[in-house]
């Protein structure tokens, strides 16, 4: 074998060894980058939606409704510290719904969604005010939008007593649709077995301006 | 010179310069006036009798179907010497609504797939097949425009005896499945007295002389819409395996103000299917829609 060929083969062998070594380093670097992205997302959530804890928190097995397949939602039992106050309890549940899906495939609300405010009116109407990401990052379609709304409605009605209906706002405003299909101008029934929603005169007896708990977040 | 008038002097009688001729002319004019009045009165009475006896007004008062409204001209003109066109068909008018359009692309898939384009192509296929079966069909859009929800609704509500079908493609769901949706309204918004009776399940009466809240115009037709959605879904389950056999209630924005049976049909999904597969579903989709509608309301051809 000529000497030149030997030199070329030696250089190639060294290059292969160096490539193999750097491949491992590259993999570790990619993994580190992924972890930092997740940490970044967690940090963003911690700032935008800090965990809610109240003195009356008790650890309970809550039923959170995430995606249970491509076209349905299903309850997932989850141990959560939940407040006795219905407003704080609802906020804790919705935050868990957004932040803690068992897998990305089971997510029903966009990851960047933030609950800006939550109120409960005396007639049992729950008002949930979400950030713009809930609408802008929601995949368009009747199925996906309906699953998102249903996951919120079923999670609330399974874990909070006395709620009759749900109103969804985006950045404090009533919007036409969630992502082009599902109507957000009306109300969504909760606990329909509780009967007809009380009318305004009944509500006024208790004080129609009264709001259970405090508004949270931006408002 | 001063003019003096004696108040006691007898007043001169007013005499026409024509004398007796004036009386004759007055009598003729009076006779003409009376006869014109009589003729006008007779015409008015005849018109009133005709209007009361006319079937359109009678059916309107009884909430019965109206004669077909003016429809779009056929796209292909009749050749010279062809036999006289058949009378306009009876039966329901199908309003096909390809969702989204214009700047609103709807669901988006890989390679620039957009829901707005696919549903338009499917709607054209469905329209052609339904027309072949004798149905009258209108589309809320036939190009890349984006009429507002109210514009689409107004187009449908301008006609009587309408069946509204909104076509969608989902971002998610099991690829190859199709779902039919009917409007779901909050129970707080539903007055039990306003829902349809069992008699009117397949053909609810359009309120004739009551004010209708635009946002809840679908309310009297909820049962008919549910029935139609179930009929179509049953057909879809046979054509598209793994599709559910019963329809789904959902608060679909396009449906809430339609004055007639209204259904949204959504194909899954833009992320897991190619353009050809999605647009190719137009054939079986139109067959399922036609069979569902036919079970609810037969077309003119089937009536004959």
Coordinates of C-alpha atoms in Angstrom, one line a residue:
Chain A
X1 CA 0.0 0.0 0.0
X2 CA 1.5 3.4 -0.9
X3 CA 2.5 5.7 1.9
X4 CA 0.0 8.4 0.9
X5 CA -2.9 6.0 1.1
X6 CA -1.9 5.0 4.6
X7 CA -1.8 8.6 5.7
X8 CA -5.3 9.3 4.3
X9 CA -6.7 6.2 6.0
X10 CA -5.1 7.2 9.3
X11 CA -6.7 10.7 9.0
X12 CA -10.1 9.2 8.2
X13 CA -9.9 6.9 11.2
X14 CA -9.0 9.8 13.5
X15 CA -11.9 11.8 12.0
X16 CA -14.4 8.9 12.6
X17 CA -13.2 8.6 16.3
X18 CA -13.5 12.4 16.8
X19 CA -17.0 12.3 15.2
X20 CA -18.2 9.5 17.5
X21 CA -16.9 11.3 20.5
X22 CA -18.5 14.6 19.5
X23 CA -21.8 12.8 18.7
X24 CA -22.2 11.8 22.3
X25 CA -21.4 15.3 23.4
X26 CA -23.9 16.7 20.9
X27 CA -26.7 14.4 22.2
X28 CA -26.0 15.5 25.8
X29 CA -26.1 19.1 24.7
X30 CA -29.5 18.6 22.9
X31 CA -30.9 17.0 26.0
X32 CA -29.7 19.8 28.2
X33 CA -31.3 22.3 25.8
X34 CA -34.7 20.4 26.0
X35 CA -34.5 20.4 29.8
X36 CA -33.8 24.1 29.8
X37 CA -36.8 24.8 27.5
X38 CA -39.1 22.8 29.9
X39 CA -37.6 24.7 32.8
X40 CA -38.2 27.9 31.0
X41 CA -41.8 27.0 30.4
X42 CA -42.2 26.0 34.0
X43 CA -40.7 29.3 35.1
X44 CA -43.0 31.2 32.7
X45 CA -46.0 29.4 34.2
X46 CA -44.7 30.1 37.7
X47 CA -44.6 33.8 36.9
X48 CA -47.9 34.0 35.0
X49 CA -49.9 31.5 37.0
X50 CA -48.3 31.0 40.4
X51 CA -49.6 28.0 42.4
X52 CA -52.6 28.9 44.4
X53 CA -52.6 27.9 48.1
X54 CA -55.2 28.8 50.7
X55 CA -55.4 28.1 54.4
X56 CA -58.3 25.8 53.8
X57 CA -56.5 23.6 51.3
X58 CA -57.1 19.9 51.8
X59 CA -55.6 17.2 49.6
X60 CA -58.3 15.5 47.7
X61 CA -58.5 13.1 44.7
X62 CA -59.9 15.5 42.0
X63 CA -61.3 14.3 38.7
X64 CA -59.6 16.3 36.0
X65 CA -61.0 15.9 32.4
X66 CA -58.3 15.6 29.8
X67 CA -58.3 14.1 26.4
X68 CA -59.1 10.4 26.6
X69 CA -58.5 9.6 22.9
X70 CA -58.6 11.6 19.7
X71 CA -62.2 12.6 20.0
X72 CA -63.3 12.3 23.7
X73 CA -62.4 13.5 27.1
X74 CA -62.1 11.3 30.2
X75 CA -61.6 11.9 33.9
X76 CA -58.2 11.3 35.4
X77 CA -58.0 11.1 39.2
X78 CA -55.3 13.5 40.6
X79 CA -54.4 14.3 44.1
X80 CA -54.5 18.0 44.5
X81 CA -54.6 20.4 47.4
X82 CA -58.0 22.1 46.9
X83 CA -59.5 25.1 48.8
X84 CA -62.9 25.0 50.4
X85 CA -63.6 28.4 48.8
X86 CA -65.4 27.6 45.5
X87 CA -63.6 30.4 43.6
X88 CA -60.1 29.4 44.8
X89 CA -61.0 25.8 44.2
X90 CA -62.1 26.5 40.7
X91 CA -58.9 28.4 40.0
X92 CA -56.7 25.6 41.3
X93 CA -58.6 23.1 39.2
X94 CA -58.3 25.1 36.0
X95 CA -54.6 25.7 36.6
X96 CA -54.1 22.0 37.1
X97 CA -56.0 21.3 33.9
X98 CA -53.7 23.7 32.0
X99 CA -50.4 22.8 33.6
X100 CA -50.5 19.1 34.6
X101 CA -51.7 16.9 31.7
X102 CA -50.3 13.4 32.0
X103 CA -49.0 13.7 28.5
X104 CA -49.0 16.3 25.7
X105 CA -51.4 14.2 23.7
X106 CA -53.9 14.5 26.5
X107 CA -53.8 18.3 26.6
X108 CA -57.1 20.0 25.9
X109 CA -56.1 23.6 26.5
X110 CA -53.0 25.3 24.9
X111 CA -50.0 25.2 27.2
X112 CA -49.6 29.0 27.2
X113 CA -53.2 29.6 28.4
X114 CA -53.5 31.5 31.6
X115 CA -56.5 32.0 33.7
X116 CA -56.7 35.7 34.3
X117 CA -59.8 35.9 36.5
X118 CA -62.5 33.7 37.9
X119 CA -65.8 34.7 39.5
X120 CA -68.9 33.0 40.7
X121 CA -72.2 34.9 40.7
X122 CA -74.9 34.2 43.3
X123 CA -77.0 32.5 40.7
X124 CA -74.3 29.9 40.3
X125 CA -72.9 31.3 37.1
X126 CA -69.1 30.8 36.9
X127 CA -67.2 33.3 34.8
X128 CA -63.7 32.2 33.6
X129 CA -61.6 34.8 31.9
X130 CA -58.6 33.4 30.0
X131 CA -55.6 35.0 28.3
X132 CA -55.5 35.5 24.5
X133 CA -53.5 32.3 24.1
X134 CA -56.5 30.2 24.9
X135 CA -58.1 31.4 21.6
X136 CA -55.1 32.1 19.4
X137 CA -53.3 28.9 20.1
X138 CA -56.3 26.6 20.0
X139 CA -56.4 24.3 17.0
X140 CA -59.4 25.3 14.9
X141 CA -62.2 22.8 14.7
X142 CA -65.6 22.0 16.3
X143 CA -64.1 18.9 17.9
X144 CA -61.0 20.4 19.4
X145 CA -62.9 23.5 20.6
X146 CA -65.7 21.5 22.1
X147 CA -63.3 19.2 23.9
X148 CA -61.5 22.2 25.4
X149 CA -64.8 23.8 26.7
X150 CA -66.1 20.4 27.9
X151 CA -62.9 19.7 29.7
X152 CA -63.2 22.9 31.7
X153 CA -67.0 22.5 32.3
X154 CA -66.8 18.8 33.3
X155 CA -63.8 19.4 35.6
X156 CA -65.6 22.2 37.4
X157 CA -68.9 20.4 37.7
X158 CA -67.2 17.3 39.1
X159 CA -65.2 19.1 41.8
X160 CA -67.1 22.3 42.7
X161 CA -70.5 22.2 44.2
X162 CA -73.3 24.6 43.3
X163 CA -72.2 25.8 39.8
X164 CA -75.0 26.0 37.3
X165 CA -73.4 27.4 34.2
X166 CA -70.2 28.6 32.7
X167 CA -69.3 31.8 30.8
X168 CA -65.9 32.0 29.1
X169 CA -64.3 35.4 28.4
X170 CA -61.0 36.1 26.6
X171 CA -59.0 39.0 28.1
X172 CA -62.1 40.2 29.9
X173 CA -64.2 40.4 26.7
X174 CA -67.0 38.3 25.3
X175 CA -65.8 36.9 22.0
X176 CA -67.8 35.4 19.1
X177 CA -66.0 32.0 19.0
X178 CA -63.2 30.2 20.6
X179 CA -61.2 29.5 17.4
X180 CA -63.7 30.0 14.6
X181 CA -66.3 27.4 15.5
X182 CA -67.6 27.1 19.1
X183 CA -69.9 29.9 20.2
X184 CA -68.7 31.7 23.3
X185 CA -71.4 34.3 23.4
X186 CA -73.7 32.1 25.4
X187 CA -73.4 30.0 28.6
X188 CA -72.4 26.3 29.0
X189 CA -74.6 24.3 31.4
X190 CA -73.0 22.8 34.4
X191 CA -74.7 20.3 36.7
X192 CA -77.8 20.3 34.6
X193 CA -79.4 17.9 37.0
X194 CA -79.6 20.7 39.6
X195 CA -82.5 22.2 37.6
X196 CA -83.2 25.4 35.8
X197 CA -80.9 28.3 36.4
X198 CA -82.5 30.8 38.8
X199 CA -83.8 34.0 37.1
X200 CA -82.5 37.4 37.9
X201 CA -85.3 38.3 40.5
X202 CA -84.3 35.3 42.7
X203 CA -80.7 36.1 42.4
X204 CA -81.4 39.7 43.5
X205 CA -82.8 38.5 46.8
X206 CA -79.3 37.3 47.7
X207 CA -77.8 40.4 46.2
X208 CA -77.1 40.2 42.6
X209 CA -73.9 42.2 42.8
X210 CA -72.3 39.8 45.3
X211 CA -69.4 37.8 44.0
X212 CA -68.1 34.8 45.8
X213 CA -64.5 35.1 46.7
X214 CA -62.0 37.5 45.2
X215 CA -61.3 38.1 41.6
X216 CA -57.9 36.7 40.7
X217 CA -55.1 37.7 38.4
X218 CA -55.2 40.8 36.3
X219 CA -58.8 42.0 37.1
Chain B
X1 CA -116.1 109.8 -6.5
X2 CA -117.2 107.5 -3.6
X3 CA -118.8 104.1 -4.0
X4 CA -121.8 103.6 -1.7
X5 CA -123.4 100.2 -1.1
X6 CA -127.0 100.0 0.2
X7 CA -127.2 97.0 2.5
X8 CA -130.9 96.8 2.1
X9 CA -130.8 96.5 -1.6
X10 CA -131.5 92.9 -2.9
X11 CA -128.4 90.9 -3.9
X12 CA -128.1 90.0 -7.5
X13 CA -128.5 86.2 -8.2
X14 CA -125.3 84.3 -9.4
X15 CA -126.1 83.2 -12.8
X16 CA -123.7 81.2 -14.9
X17 CA -123.0 82.6 -18.3
X18 CA -123.6 79.1 -19.8
X19 CA -127.0 78.9 -18.1
X20 CA -128.5 75.3 -18.4
X21 CA -125.4 73.9 -20.0
X22 CA -123.5 74.2 -16.7
X23 CA -126.1 72.0 -15.0
X24 CA -125.7 69.3 -17.7
X25 CA -121.9 69.4 -17.5
X26 CA -122.1 69.2 -13.6
X27 CA -124.4 66.2 -13.8
X28 CA -122.1 64.4 -16.3
X29 CA -119.0 65.1 -14.2
X30 CA -120.8 63.8 -11.1
X31 CA -121.9 60.6 -12.9
X32 CA -118.3 60.0 -14.1
X33 CA -116.9 60.6 -10.6
X34 CA -119.4 58.2 -9.1
X35 CA -118.7 55.5 -11.6
X36 CA -114.9 55.8 -11.1
X37 CA -115.5 55.5 -7.4
X38 CA -117.7 52.4 -8.0
X39 CA -115.1 50.8 -10.2
X40 CA -112.3 51.4 -7.7
X41 CA -114.4 50.0 -5.0
X42 CA -115.2 46.9 -7.0
X43 CA -111.5 46.4 -7.9
X44 CA -110.5 46.7 -4.3
X45 CA -113.1 44.2 -3.2
X46 CA -112.1 41.8 -5.9
X47 CA -108.4 42.1 -4.9
X48 CA -109.3 41.5 -1.2
X49 CA -111.3 38.3 -2.2
X50 CA -108.4 37.1 -4.3
X51 CA -105.8 37.7 -1.6
X52 CA -107.9 35.9 1.0
X53 CA -108.4 32.9 -1.2
X54 CA -104.8 32.7 -2.4
X55 CA -103.0 29.6 -1.1
X56 CA -99.7 31.5 -0.4
X57 CA -101.4 33.7 2.2
X58 CA -103.4 30.8 3.6
X59 CA -100.3 28.6 4.0
X60 CA -98.4 31.5 5.5
X61 CA -101.0 32.0 8.1
X62 CA -101.0 28.2 8.9
X63 CA -97.3 27.9 8.9
X64 CA -97.3 25.6 5.9
X65 CA -94.5 25.4 3.3
X66 CA -94.3 28.2 0.9
X67 CA -93.9 27.9 -2.9
X68 CA -90.3 27.7 -3.8
X69 CA -88.5 31.1 -3.8
X70 CA -86.6 32.4 -6.8
X71 CA -83.6 30.2 -7.1
X72 CA -80.3 30.4 -8.9
X73 CA -80.3 29.9 -12.6
X74 CA -78.8 26.6 -13.8
X75 CA -75.1 27.1 -14.6
X76 CA -75.5 25.5 -18.1
X77 CA -77.9 27.4 -20.4
X78 CA -80.5 25.4 -22.3
X79 CA -79.5 24.8 -25.9
X80 CA -81.7 26.4 -28.6
X81 CA -84.6 24.2 -29.5
X82 CA -84.6 22.4 -26.3
X83 CA -87.9 21.5 -24.6
X84 CA -89.4 24.0 -22.2
X85 CA -87.6 23.8 -18.8
X86 CA -89.4 21.8 -16.1
X87 CA -91.3 23.7 -13.5
X88 CA -89.2 24.6 -10.4
X89 CA -89.0 21.6 -8.1
X90 CA -90.7 21.6 -4.7
X91 CA -89.1 20.2 -1.6
X92 CA -86.6 21.8 0.7
X93 CA -83.9 24.2 -0.4
X94 CA -80.5 22.9 0.8
X95 CA -78.1 25.7 1.8
X96 CA -74.5 24.4 1.8
X97 CA -72.1 26.4 3.9
X98 CA -68.4 25.8 3.3
X99 CA -67.0 27.2 6.5
X100 CA -64.3 29.9 6.9
X101 CA -62.8 31.6 3.7
X102 CA -60.8 34.6 2.8
X103 CA -58.3 35.5 5.6
X104 CA -59.9 32.9 7.9
X105 CA -58.2 29.7 6.8
X106 CA -59.8 27.5 9.5
X107 CA -57.8 24.4 10.4
X108 CA -54.3 24.2 8.8
X109 CA -52.4 21.1 7.8
X110 CA -49.0 20.3 6.4
X111 CA -48.0 21.6 3.0
X112 CA -50.3 24.6 3.1
X113 CA -53.5 22.6 3.4
X114 CA -56.3 24.9 4.5
X115 CA -59.8 24.0 5.7
X116 CA -61.3 26.8 3.7
X117 CA -60.1 25.3 0.4
X118 CA -61.0 21.7 1.1
X119 CA -64.5 22.5 2.3
X120 CA -65.2 24.6 -0.8
X121 CA -64.1 21.7 -3.0
X122 CA -66.2 19.2 -1.0
X123 CA -69.2 21.6 -1.1
X124 CA -69.1 21.8 -4.9
X125 CA -69.1 18.0 -5.1
X126 CA -72.0 17.7 -2.7
X127 CA -73.9 20.4 -4.5
X128 CA -73.6 18.7 -7.9
X129 CA -74.7 15.3 -6.5
X130 CA -77.6 16.8 -4.6
X131 CA -78.8 18.7 -7.6
X132 CA -78.6 15.5 -9.6
X133 CA -81.0 14.0 -7.1
X134 CA -83.5 16.8 -7.6
X135 CA -82.7 19.0 -4.7
X136 CA -82.5 22.8 -5.0
X137 CA -79.1 23.9 -3.6
X138 CA -77.5 27.2 -2.7
X139 CA -74.0 27.8 -1.3
X140 CA -73.1 30.6 1.2
X141 CA -69.9 31.1 -0.7
X142 CA -68.6 29.8 -4.0
X143 CA -65.2 31.4 -4.0
X144 CA -62.5 32.4 -1.5
X145 CA -64.7 35.0 0.2
X146 CA -65.5 35.0 3.9
X147 CA -69.2 36.0 4.5
X148 CA -69.9 36.9 8.1
X149 CA -71.9 34.4 10.3
X150 CA -74.9 36.7 9.9
X151 CA -74.5 37.0 6.2
X152 CA -74.5 33.2 5.8
X153 CA -77.5 33.0 8.1
X154 CA -79.4 35.8 6.3
X155 CA -78.9 33.9 3.0
X156 CA -80.6 30.9 4.5
X157 CA -83.3 32.7 6.4
X158 CA -84.3 34.6 3.2
X159 CA -85.9 31.4 2.0
X160 CA -88.6 29.2 3.4
X161 CA -88.3 25.5 3.8
X162 CA -84.5 25.5 4.2
X163 CA -82.1 22.8 5.4
X164 CA -78.7 24.2 6.3
X165 CA -75.6 22.1 6.1
X166 CA -72.3 23.6 7.3
X167 CA -69.1 21.8 6.2
X168 CA -65.9 21.7 8.2
X169 CA -62.6 19.9 8.5
X170 CA -61.2 19.4 12.0
X171 CA -57.6 19.9 13.2
X172 CA -57.9 16.8 15.4
X173 CA -59.8 13.6 15.7
X174 CA -59.4 10.1 14.2
X175 CA -58.5 10.5 10.5
X176 CA -61.2 9.2 8.3
X177 CA -64.1 9.8 10.7
X178 CA -66.9 12.3 10.2
X179 CA -69.2 13.8 12.8
X180 CA -72.6 15.5 12.5
X181 CA -73.4 18.3 15.0
X182 CA -76.6 20.0 16.0
X183 CA -76.9 23.2 17.9
X184 CA -76.7 23.0 21.7
X185 CA -78.2 25.9 23.6
X186 CA -77.9 26.6 27.2
X187 CA -81.0 25.5 29.1
X188 CA -81.3 29.0 30.5
X189 CA -81.9 30.2 27.0
X190 CA -84.6 27.6 26.1
X191 CA -88.2 28.2 26.9
X192 CA -90.1 24.9 27.0
X193 CA -93.1 26.5 25.3
X194 CA -91.0 27.5 22.3
X195 CA -89.7 24.0 21.4
X196 CA -91.3 22.1 18.6
X197 CA -94.0 19.6 19.1
X198 CA -93.7 15.9 18.1
X199 CA -95.9 16.7 15.1
X200 CA -93.5 19.3 13.8
X201 CA -90.4 17.2 14.4
X202 CA -89.5 16.7 10.8
X203 CA -91.0 19.8 9.5
X204 CA -91.3 22.5 12.2
X205 CA -93.6 25.4 11.6
X206 CA -92.0 28.8 11.0
X207 CA -93.6 31.3 13.4
X208 CA -95.8 33.5 11.2
X209 CA -96.5 36.6 13.3
X210 CA -94.2 36.6 16.2
X211 CA -90.9 38.5 16.7
X212 CA -87.9 36.1 16.7
X213 CA -84.7 36.8 18.6
X214 CA -82.0 36.5 16.0
X215 CA -79.5 34.9 18.4
X216 CA -81.9 32.2 19.2
X217 CA -83.7 31.7 15.9
X218 CA -82.6 28.1 15.8
X219 CA -84.4 27.4 19.0
X220 CA -87.8 26.2 17.6
X221 CA -85.9 23.9 15.2
X222 CA -83.6 22.2 17.7
X223 CA -85.5 18.9 17.7
X224 CA -85.7 18.8 13.9
X225 CA -81.9 19.6 13.7
X226 CA -81.1 16.9 16.2
X227 CA -83.3 14.4 14.2
X228 CA -81.6 15.4 10.9
X229 CA -78.1 15.2 12.5
X230 CA -78.9 11.7 13.8
X231 CA -80.2 10.6 10.4
X232 CA -77.1 11.9 8.6
X233 CA -74.7 10.5 11.3
X234 CA -76.2 7.1 10.8
X235 CA -75.4 7.2 7.1
X236 CA -71.9 8.6 7.8
X237 CA -71.2 5.7 10.2
X238 CA -71.8 3.4 7.3
X239 CA -69.6 5.2 4.8
X240 CA -66.8 6.3 7.1
X241 CA -65.9 3.4 9.5
X242 CA -65.1 4.3 13.1
X243 CA -67.4 7.3 12.9
X244 CA -69.9 7.5 15.8
X245 CA -73.5 6.3 15.1
X246 CA -75.2 9.2 16.9
X247 CA -74.8 12.9 16.4
X248 CA -73.2 15.4 18.9
X249 CA -74.6 18.5 20.4
X250 CA -72.3 21.5 20.3
X251 CA -72.5 25.3 20.4
X252 CA -71.6 25.8 16.8
X253 CA -71.7 29.5 16.0
X254 CA -73.0 29.2 12.5
X255 CA -76.1 27.2 13.5
X256 CA -77.6 29.3 16.2
X257 CA -79.6 31.7 14.1
X258 CA -80.8 29.4 11.2
X259 CA -84.5 29.2 10.9
X260 CA -84.7 25.6 9.8
X261 CA -83.1 22.3 10.5
X262 CA -79.4 23.0 10.6
X263 CA -76.4 20.6 10.9
X264 CA -72.6 21.0 10.9
X265 CA -70.6 18.2 9.5
X266 CA -66.9 17.9 10.3
X267 CA -64.3 15.6 8.7
X268 CA -61.3 14.5 10.7
X269 CA -58.6 15.5 10.3
X270 CA -56.5 17.9 8.3
X271 CA -53.4 16.9 10.2
X272 CA -53.7 13.2 9.5
X273 CA -55.0 13.1 5.9
X274 CA -53.9 14.2 2.5
X275 CA -55.7 16.7 0.3
X276 CA -56.9 13.9 -2.0
X277 CA -58.3 11.8 0.8
X278 CA -60.1 14.8 2.3
X279 CA -61.6 16.1 -1.0
X280 CA -62.3 12.5 -2.1
X281 CA -64.7 12.2 0.9
X282 CA -67.1 14.6 -1.0
X283 CA -68.8 11.7 -2.8
X284 CA -69.7 9.5 0.2
X285 CA -70.4 12.6 2.2
X286 CA -73.0 13.9 -0.3
X287 CA -74.6 10.4 -0.5
X288 CA -74.9 10.4 3.3
X289 CA -76.3 13.9 3.4
X290 CA -78.8 13.1 0.6
X291 CA -80.0 10.0 2.4
X292 CA -80.3 11.8 5.7
X293 CA -82.3 14.7 4.1
X294 CA -84.4 12.3 2.2
X295 CA -85.4 10.5 5.4
X296 CA -86.4 13.9 6.8
X297 CA -87.8 15.5 3.7
X298 CA -88.1 13.8 0.3
X299 CA -87.0 15.7 -2.7
X300 CA -89.4 16.7 -5.5
X301 CA -88.1 13.8 -7.6
X302 CA -88.9 11.4 -4.8
X303 CA -92.3 13.0 -4.2
X304 CA -93.2 12.4 -7.9

